[in-house]
């Protein structure tokens, strides 16, 4: 939050603190707490927005990789389709070669049967020789005719033998072609399928990572929106606390401008600085000194809303008439008593070792209400004394500096 946005009706936080210090008046912790909370939430939201922007850049880069990978996948798919077509063509060639093998096998069987029949016939009848043809012919014309027939018979036998050889060769060639096409088809299809599956796996992995990043970005933006809403709520509380601060400061300045009344009875050491006083108020720890003052404590890093007094297991007195609103354990305050004095004024007495009053009990100024001690968040026996104004419930309210009313 900028300095300008933290102004209190024209006052910056820094100038307001100076005014409060100059008046010896209150320093309002709730206002600063809400302001610090809104600043912290804004800073956190800004950091998350930077983180979201970084993740978005990574997601955009991932999307670009997915797009490039898609192009590679399309190319691989095309190669796979081509290889698949080649595989189908090879299968067709394999089938055709098998048909040729089947046909050649049948033809070889037929030729073998014919050659077997011829061999049987020649064995039984005997093949006619040149002399048989010559002396078996009645004339030269008859001789030529007989010889021509014998030549044709020989040629037919030779043709059957050659055709058988050719059929065997065809069958061997078909078998070789079948084996070759089968190997080519298997290798091409295997390579194409492997490339396609690898790209599919890579693409699925990148897509899953991209989806996760997108979900993270959505979650971060949702968190940013919630934090911005919380910061706005803190700013609203800050504005309300500012208003209360202005009113409290105005009251204190008005009281300081009036003549100072005599210091209440039971007061400890006197203060050289005039401060407002309320008739009948009593110092809760007369004769003691402050061990830790009101306001910001750099050594601890917190804002002290009261004063710590050097009471070591000693009596603690109620500062004014009122009604006990708390008597018991009070968080880090340990054993404690709070008293509602009316008019929105409440006093706190923390870290006691023994409580002497109960909730709802009417008490009077100067009445002993507890014994100081070392309970709660405490590093030694003492009394934390605090005055709240503008209390809505008789316990909480806006803390003011007790040294404006008492001197130690």
Short mmCIF file of C-alpha atoms in Angstrom, two decimals:
data_model
loop_
_atom_site.label_atom_id
_atom_site.label_comp_id
_atom_site.label_asym_id
_atom_site.label_seq_id
_atom_site.Cartn_x
_atom_site.Cartn_y
_atom_site.Cartn_z
CA UNK A 1 0.00 0.00 0.00
CA UNK A 2 1.36 3.44 -0.86
CA UNK A 3 1.92 6.25 1.62
CA UNK A 4 -0.89 8.26 0.02
CA UNK A 5 -3.46 5.50 0.38
CA UNK A 6 -2.71 5.18 4.08
CA UNK A 7 -3.63 8.76 4.95
CA UNK A 8 -5.94 9.53 7.83
CA UNK A 9 -8.08 12.44 6.53
CA UNK A 10 -5.06 14.11 4.98
CA UNK A 11 -2.51 12.80 7.51
CA UNK A 12 0.03 10.19 6.52
CA UNK A 13 0.74 7.38 8.95
CA UNK A 14 4.13 8.90 9.74
CA UNK A 15 2.75 12.37 10.46
CA UNK A 16 -0.08 10.92 12.50
CA UNK A 17 2.42 9.04 14.66
CA UNK A 18 4.36 12.26 15.18
CA UNK A 19 1.19 14.04 16.23
CA UNK A 20 0.33 11.27 18.63
CA UNK A 21 3.82 11.29 20.07
CA UNK A 22 3.80 15.07 20.42
CA UNK A 23 0.55 14.93 22.30
CA UNK A 24 1.84 12.14 24.50
CA UNK A 25 -1.32 10.26 23.48
CA UNK A 26 -2.25 6.91 22.08
CA UNK A 27 -0.78 4.78 19.37
CA UNK A 28 -3.50 2.66 17.84
CA UNK A 29 -2.41 -0.91 17.19
CA UNK A 30 -5.53 -2.15 15.31
CA UNK A 31 -5.15 0.53 12.66
CA UNK A 32 -1.50 -0.34 12.05
CA UNK A 33 -2.24 -4.04 12.19
CA UNK A 34 -4.94 -3.82 9.51
CA UNK A 35 -2.74 -1.54 7.40
CA UNK A 36 0.16 -3.97 7.69
CA UNK A 37 -2.17 -6.86 6.89
CA UNK A 38 -3.47 -5.21 3.73
CA UNK A 39 0.08 -4.32 2.67
CA UNK A 40 1.21 -7.90 3.27
CA UNK A 41 -1.75 -9.34 1.37
CA UNK A 42 -1.16 -6.99 -1.57
CA UNK A 43 2.50 -7.99 -1.65
CA UNK A 44 1.56 -11.67 -1.53
CA UNK A 45 -0.96 -11.21 -4.34
CA UNK A 46 1.67 -9.39 -6.43
CA UNK A 47 4.14 -12.23 -5.85
CA UNK A 48 1.49 -14.76 -6.88
CA UNK A 49 0.68 -12.77 -10.00
CA UNK A 50 4.36 -12.82 -10.92
CA UNK A 51 4.40 -16.57 -10.31
CA UNK A 52 1.26 -16.99 -12.41
CA UNK A 53 2.82 -14.95 -15.23
CA UNK A 54 5.94 -17.13 -15.08
CA UNK A 55 3.88 -20.32 -15.17
CA UNK A 56 1.79 -18.90 -18.03
CA UNK A 57 4.98 -18.26 -20.01
CA UNK A 58 6.04 -21.86 -19.36
CA UNK A 59 2.60 -23.07 -20.41
CA UNK A 60 2.79 -21.02 -23.62
CA UNK A 61 6.18 -22.57 -24.34
CA UNK A 62 4.71 -26.00 -23.68
CA UNK A 63 1.81 -25.24 -26.02
CA UNK A 64 4.30 -24.30 -28.75
CA UNK A 65 6.10 -27.62 -28.22
CA UNK A 66 2.79 -29.46 -28.45
CA UNK A 67 1.99 -27.68 -31.70
CA UNK A 68 5.39 -28.61 -33.17
CA UNK A 69 4.97 -32.15 -31.91
CA UNK A 70 1.56 -32.35 -33.55
CA UNK A 71 3.17 -31.49 -36.88
CA UNK A 72 5.75 -34.24 -36.33
CA UNK A 73 3.00 -36.65 -35.36
CA UNK A 74 1.07 -35.82 -38.55
CA UNK A 75 4.20 -36.56 -40.60
CA UNK A 76 4.76 -39.82 -38.71
CA UNK A 77 1.15 -40.78 -39.24
CA UNK A 78 1.54 -40.13 -42.96
CA UNK A 79 4.64 -42.34 -43.02
CA UNK A 80 2.74 -44.98 -41.11
CA UNK A 81 -0.09 -44.88 -43.64
CA UNK A 82 2.39 -45.17 -46.52
CA UNK A 83 4.11 -48.09 -44.80
CA UNK A 84 0.76 -49.70 -44.13
CA UNK A 85 -0.15 -49.35 -47.82
CA UNK A 86 3.22 -50.89 -48.72
CA UNK A 87 2.53 -53.68 -46.27
CA UNK A 88 -0.82 -54.38 -47.84
CA UNK A 89 0.80 -54.35 -51.30
CA UNK A 90 3.45 -56.75 -50.05
CA UNK A 91 0.76 -59.02 -48.64
CA UNK A 92 -0.95 -58.96 -52.05
CA UNK A 93 2.39 -59.83 -53.71
CA UNK A 94 2.88 -62.61 -51.17
CA UNK A 95 -0.55 -63.99 -51.96
CA UNK A 96 0.13 -63.77 -55.69
CA UNK A 97 3.46 -65.56 -55.24
CA UNK A 98 1.67 -68.26 -53.24
CA UNK A 99 -0.83 -68.69 -56.06
CA UNK A 100 2.07 -69.11 -58.48
CA UNK A 101 3.65 -71.64 -56.16
CA UNK A 102 0.39 -73.56 -55.98
CA UNK A 103 -0.04 -73.50 -59.78
CA UNK A 104 3.56 -74.57 -60.38
CA UNK A 105 3.20 -77.40 -57.87
CA UNK A 106 0.08 -78.70 -59.65
CA UNK A 107 1.74 -78.40 -63.09
CA UNK A 108 4.86 -80.22 -61.88
CA UNK A 109 2.69 -83.05 -60.61
CA UNK A 110 0.89 -83.22 -63.96
CA UNK A 111 4.17 -83.22 -65.92
CA UNK A 112 5.61 -85.88 -63.69
CA UNK A 113 2.55 -88.03 -64.33
CA UNK A 114 2.84 -87.52 -68.12
CA UNK A 115 6.56 -88.28 -68.16
CA UNK A 116 5.91 -91.35 -66.06
CA UNK A 117 3.28 -92.51 -68.52
CA UNK A 118 5.66 -91.95 -71.47
CA UNK A 119 8.46 -93.81 -69.77
CA UNK A 120 6.11 -96.73 -69.05
CA UNK A 121 4.90 -96.81 -72.67
CA UNK A 122 8.42 -96.76 -74.08
CA UNK A 123 9.46 -99.46 -71.66
CA UNK A 124 6.57 -101.68 -72.65
CA UNK A 125 6.55 -101.11 -76.43
CA UNK A 126 10.07 -100.04 -77.05
CA UNK A 127 10.95 -96.82 -78.87
CA UNK A 128 11.10 -97.21 -82.75
CA UNK A 129 14.64 -96.92 -84.07
CA UNK A 130 15.84 -95.59 -87.46
CA UNK A 131 16.12 -99.17 -88.80
CA UNK A 132 12.61 -99.99 -87.60
CA UNK A 133 11.25 -96.95 -89.35
CA UNK A 134 13.29 -97.67 -92.53
CA UNK A 135 12.36 -101.32 -92.93
CA UNK A 136 8.88 -100.76 -91.70
CA UNK A 137 8.15 -98.32 -94.48
CA UNK A 138 6.75 -99.56 -97.73
CA UNK A 139 7.83 -96.51 -99.65
CA UNK A 140 10.06 -93.44 -99.25
CA UNK A 141 7.02 -91.30 -98.62
CA UNK A 142 5.95 -93.74 -95.92
CA UNK A 143 9.47 -93.58 -94.41
CA UNK A 144 9.38 -89.75 -94.22
CA UNK A 145 5.99 -89.85 -92.63
CA UNK A 146 7.04 -92.45 -90.03
CA UNK A 147 10.28 -90.63 -89.21
CA UNK A 148 8.47 -87.31 -88.84
CA UNK A 149 6.10 -88.90 -86.38
CA UNK A 150 8.98 -90.29 -84.37
CA UNK A 151 10.66 -86.84 -84.23
CA UNK A 152 7.47 -85.28 -83.03
CA UNK A 153 7.19 -87.88 -80.31
CA UNK A 154 10.77 -87.07 -79.16
CA UNK A 155 10.14 -83.36 -79.22
CA UNK A 156 7.02 -83.81 -77.09
CA UNK A 157 9.00 -85.73 -74.49
CA UNK A 158 11.68 -83.02 -74.48
CA UNK A 159 9.03 -80.32 -74.13
CA UNK A 160 7.50 -82.09 -71.16
CA UNK A 161 10.89 -82.29 -69.47
CA UNK A 162 11.64 -78.62 -70.14
CA UNK A 163 8.23 -77.53 -68.96
CA UNK A 164 8.77 -79.46 -65.74
CA UNK A 165 12.08 -77.69 -65.18
CA UNK A 166 10.48 -74.31 -65.84
CA UNK A 167 7.67 -75.05 -63.38
CA UNK A 168 10.19 -75.92 -60.69
CA UNK A 169 12.13 -72.71 -61.36
CA UNK A 170 8.92 -70.68 -61.20
CA UNK A 171 8.04 -72.25 -57.88
CA UNK A 172 11.47 -71.42 -56.42
CA UNK A 173 11.28 -67.83 -57.67
CA UNK A 174 7.80 -67.47 -56.20
CA UNK A 175 8.98 -68.78 -52.85
CA UNK A 176 11.95 -66.34 -52.84
CA UNK A 177 9.68 -63.41 -53.78
CA UNK A 178 7.22 -64.42 -51.06
CA UNK A 179 9.95 -64.44 -48.41
CA UNK A 180 11.39 -61.11 -49.59
CA UNK A 181 8.03 -59.32 -49.63
CA UNK A 182 7.14 -60.74 -46.23
CA UNK A 183 10.38 -59.38 -44.68
CA UNK A 184 10.04 -55.94 -46.33
CA UNK A 185 6.45 -55.57 -45.23
CA UNK A 186 7.20 -56.59 -41.64
CA UNK A 187 10.22 -54.26 -41.29
CA UNK A 188 8.52 -51.19 -42.79
CA UNK A 189 5.38 -51.63 -40.78
CA UNK A 190 7.35 -52.20 -37.56
CA UNK A 191 9.40 -49.02 -38.07
CA UNK A 192 6.36 -46.92 -38.86
CA UNK A 193 4.40 -48.30 -35.92
CA UNK A 194 7.32 -47.67 -33.50
CA UNK A 195 7.70 -44.05 -34.67
CA UNK A 196 3.97 -43.45 -34.37
CA UNK A 197 3.76 -44.98 -30.88
CA UNK A 198 6.79 -43.01 -29.64
CA UNK A 199 5.29 -39.72 -30.80
CA UNK A 200 1.94 -40.64 -29.30
CA UNK A 201 3.61 -41.33 -25.94
CA UNK A 202 5.61 -38.08 -26.02
CA UNK A 203 2.53 -36.11 -27.01
CA UNK A 204 0.47 -37.66 -24.20
CA UNK A 205 3.19 -36.86 -21.65
CA UNK A 206 3.47 -33.23 -22.78
CA UNK A 207 -0.30 -32.85 -22.86
CA UNK A 208 -0.57 -34.14 -19.29
CA UNK A 209 2.12 -31.71 -18.13
CA UNK A 210 0.41 -28.85 -19.96
CA UNK A 211 -2.91 -29.75 -18.33
CA UNK A 212 -1.28 -29.78 -14.88
CA UNK A 213 0.28 -26.37 -15.50
CA UNK A 214 -3.05 -24.99 -16.65
CA UNK A 215 -4.70 -26.27 -13.46
CA UNK A 216 -1.92 -24.67 -11.37
CA UNK A 217 -2.43 -21.34 -13.12
CA UNK A 218 -6.18 -21.48 -12.50
CA UNK A 219 -5.57 -22.29 -8.82
CA UNK A 220 -3.08 -19.42 -8.46
CA UNK A 221 -5.51 -16.93 -10.00
CA UNK A 222 -8.23 -18.16 -7.65
CA UNK A 223 -5.88 -17.68 -4.69
CA UNK A 224 -4.96 -14.21 -5.95
CA UNK A 225 -8.63 -13.28 -6.14
CA UNK A 226 -9.22 -14.50 -2.58
CA UNK A 227 -6.17 -12.61 -1.29
CA UNK A 228 -7.30 -9.42 -3.05
CA UNK A 229 -10.68 -9.83 -1.37
CA UNK A 230 -8.98 -10.31 2.01
CA UNK A 231 -6.84 -7.22 1.38
CA UNK A 232 -9.96 -5.19 0.59
CA UNK A 233 -11.55 -6.43 3.82
CA UNK A 234 -8.40 -5.45 5.76
CA UNK A 235 -8.53 -1.99 4.19
CA UNK A 236 -12.14 -1.60 5.27
CA UNK A 237 -11.13 -2.51 8.83
CA UNK A 238 -8.21 -0.10 8.54
CA UNK A 239 -10.57 2.71 7.57
CA UNK A 240 -12.79 1.93 10.57
CA UNK A 241 -9.74 1.91 12.85
CA UNK A 242 -8.59 5.22 11.36
CA UNK A 243 -11.91 6.76 12.25
CA UNK A 244 -11.64 5.45 15.80
CA UNK A 245 -8.07 6.79 15.97
CA UNK A 246 -9.17 10.23 14.87
CA UNK A 247 -11.96 10.30 17.43
CA UNK A 248 -9.71 9.08 20.24
CA UNK A 249 -7.01 11.60 19.33
CA UNK A 250 -9.55 14.41 19.28
CA UNK A 251 -10.82 13.41 22.73
CA UNK A 252 -7.31 13.21 24.14
CA UNK A 253 -6.28 16.55 22.67
CA UNK A 254 -9.43 18.12 24.07
CA UNK A 255 -8.68 16.67 27.51
CA UNK A 256 -5.08 17.85 27.32
CA UNK A 257 -6.23 21.38 26.54
CA UNK A 258 -8.22 21.54 29.82
CA UNK A 259 -6.51 22.48 33.14
CA UNK A 260 -4.85 19.44 34.69
CA UNK A 261 -6.69 18.02 37.67
CA UNK A 262 -4.85 16.86 40.77
CA UNK A 263 -3.26 13.44 40.36
CA UNK A 264 -5.47 10.62 41.65
CA UNK A 265 -4.89 9.28 45.11
CA UNK A 266 -2.45 6.40 45.42
CA UNK A 267 -0.43 7.70 42.49
CA UNK A 268 3.23 6.87 42.42
CA UNK A 269 6.03 9.18 41.46
CA UNK A 270 4.97 12.39 39.79
CA UNK A 271 5.42 13.16 36.11
CA UNK A 272 6.93 16.38 34.83
CA UNK A 273 4.65 16.27 31.78
CA UNK A 274 1.04 17.36 32.40
CA UNK A 275 -1.40 14.63 31.42
CA UNK A 276 -5.15 14.16 31.55
CA UNK A 277 -6.50 12.80 34.81
CA UNK A 278 -9.81 11.36 35.90
CA UNK A 279 -11.01 12.06 39.39
CA UNK A 280 -10.92 9.00 41.60
CA UNK A 281 -8.54 6.92 39.50
CA UNK A 282 -5.88 4.97 41.42
CA UNK A 283 -2.41 3.87 40.33
CA UNK A 284 -2.59 0.05 40.03
CA UNK A 285 1.09 -0.35 41.04
CA UNK A 286 2.21 2.66 43.03
CA UNK A 287 5.90 3.18 43.52
CA UNK A 288 6.91 0.87 40.69
CA UNK A 289 8.74 1.64 37.44
CA UNK A 290 8.19 0.76 33.78
CA UNK A 291 10.25 -2.14 32.45
CA UNK A 292 8.74 -2.10 28.96
CA UNK A 293 6.88 0.89 27.60
CA UNK A 294 3.87 1.42 25.36
CA UNK A 295 4.28 1.26 21.57
CA UNK A 296 6.51 -0.48 19.07
CA UNK A 297 9.34 -2.57 20.53
CA UNK A 298 12.13 -3.02 17.99
CA UNK A 299 13.93 -5.62 20.12
CA UNK A 300 10.89 -7.90 19.99
CA UNK A 301 9.31 -6.71 16.77
CA UNK A 302 5.81 -6.19 18.18
CA UNK A 303 3.54 -3.37 19.25
CA UNK A 304 3.08 -3.21 23.03
CA UNK A 305 -0.45 -2.07 23.87
CA UNK A 306 0.25 -1.43 27.55
CA UNK A 307 3.13 -0.94 29.98
CA UNK A 308 5.01 -3.56 32.00
CA UNK A 309 5.55 -2.58 35.65
CA UNK A 310 8.14 -3.94 38.08
CA UNK A 311 5.78 -5.90 40.31
CA UNK A 312 7.21 -9.16 41.63
CA UNK A 313 4.37 -11.13 43.23
CA UNK A 314 2.93 -7.98 44.80
CA UNK A 315 -0.57 -6.52 45.21
CA UNK A 316 -2.29 -5.09 42.11
CA UNK A 317 -5.06 -2.50 42.61
CA UNK A 318 -8.08 -1.66 40.44
CA UNK A 319 -7.64 1.77 38.86
CA UNK A 320 -11.33 2.81 39.12
CA UNK A 321 -14.82 1.65 40.05
CA UNK A 322 -16.27 -0.92 37.68
CA UNK A 323 -17.43 -4.46 36.97
CA UNK A 324 -15.11 -7.45 36.44
CA UNK A 325 -15.58 -8.78 32.89
CA UNK A 326 -12.73 -11.31 32.85
CA UNK A 327 -11.10 -13.28 35.64
CA UNK A 328 -9.05 -16.28 34.61
CA UNK A 329 -6.74 -17.44 31.88
CA UNK A 330 -6.38 -14.77 29.17
CA UNK A 331 -4.31 -16.38 26.38
CA UNK A 332 -0.71 -15.12 26.34
CA UNK A 333 -1.68 -12.78 29.21
CA UNK A 334 -1.85 -15.75 31.57
CA UNK A 335 -3.93 -15.26 34.72
CA UNK A 336 -5.68 -11.91 34.17
CA UNK A 337 -8.46 -9.55 35.20
CA UNK A 338 -10.31 -7.02 33.02
CA UNK A 339 -12.62 -4.40 34.47
CA UNK A 340 -15.30 -2.40 32.65
CA UNK A 341 -15.43 1.15 34.04
CA UNK A 342 -18.27 2.38 31.81
CA UNK A 343 -18.15 4.93 29.03
CA UNK A 344 -16.22 2.49 26.82
CA UNK A 345 -13.21 2.45 29.21
CA UNK A 346 -11.66 -0.91 30.21
CA UNK A 347 -8.52 -1.73 32.21
CA UNK A 348 -6.42 -4.89 31.84
CA UNK A 349 -4.16 -6.55 34.46
CA UNK A 350 -2.15 -9.48 33.04
CA UNK A 351 0.32 -12.22 34.17
CA UNK A 352 -1.03 -12.54 37.73
CA UNK A 353 -0.15 -15.34 40.09
CA UNK A 354 -3.36 -15.11 42.16
CA UNK A 355 -6.78 -13.71 41.22
CA UNK A 356 -8.92 -12.19 43.99
CA UNK A 357 -12.12 -11.28 42.09
CA UNK A 358 -14.64 -13.07 39.86
CA UNK A 359 -16.56 -12.19 36.69
CA UNK A 360 -19.54 -9.93 37.35
CA UNK A 361 -18.21 -8.69 40.69
CA UNK A 362 -18.43 -4.96 41.41
CA UNK A 363 -15.06 -3.49 42.38
CA UNK A 364 -13.95 -0.07 43.55
CA UNK A 365 -10.94 2.14 42.86
CA UNK A 366 -7.92 1.04 44.89
CA UNK A 367 -9.33 -2.42 45.70
CA UNK A 368 -6.77 -5.22 45.41
CA UNK A 369 -7.89 -7.50 42.62
CA UNK A 370 -4.88 -9.82 42.16
CA UNK A 371 -1.25 -10.58 42.93
CA UNK A 372 1.26 -10.01 40.11
CA UNK A 373 3.21 -12.96 38.75
CA UNK A 374 4.82 -14.70 35.79
CA UNK A 375 2.01 -16.57 34.01
CA UNK A 376 1.32 -16.64 30.27
CA UNK A 377 3.89 -15.28 27.81
CA UNK A 378 6.26 -13.73 30.31
CA UNK A 379 9.99 -13.73 30.96
CA UNK A 380 9.74 -12.70 34.62
CA UNK A 381 7.29 -11.65 37.29
CA UNK A 382 5.67 -8.30 36.41
CA UNK A 383 2.34 -6.56 35.75
CA UNK A 384 1.13 -5.74 32.26
CA UNK A 385 -1.27 -2.81 32.71
CA UNK A 386 -3.42 -1.63 29.79
CA UNK A 387 -6.20 0.90 29.23
CA UNK A 388 -8.67 0.51 26.32
CA UNK A 389 -11.14 3.14 25.12
CA UNK A 390 -14.17 2.86 22.84
CA UNK A 391 -14.79 -0.68 24.09
CA UNK A 392 -17.90 -2.25 22.54
CA UNK A 393 -18.11 -5.16 24.98
CA UNK A 394 -16.35 -4.25 28.22
CA UNK A 395 -13.20 -6.20 27.28
CA UNK A 396 -11.74 -5.17 23.93
CA UNK A 397 -11.33 -1.67 22.50
CA UNK A 398 -8.56 0.68 21.39
CA UNK A 399 -5.44 0.67 23.55
CA UNK A 400 -4.09 4.03 24.75
CA UNK A 401 -0.86 4.88 26.55
CA UNK A 402 -1.36 4.55 30.34
CA UNK A 403 1.37 7.13 30.95
CA UNK A 404 -1.15 9.74 29.77
CA UNK A 405 -2.95 9.10 33.08
CA UNK A 406 -0.36 7.79 35.51
CA UNK A 407 3.28 8.42 36.23
CA UNK A 408 5.87 5.79 37.15
#
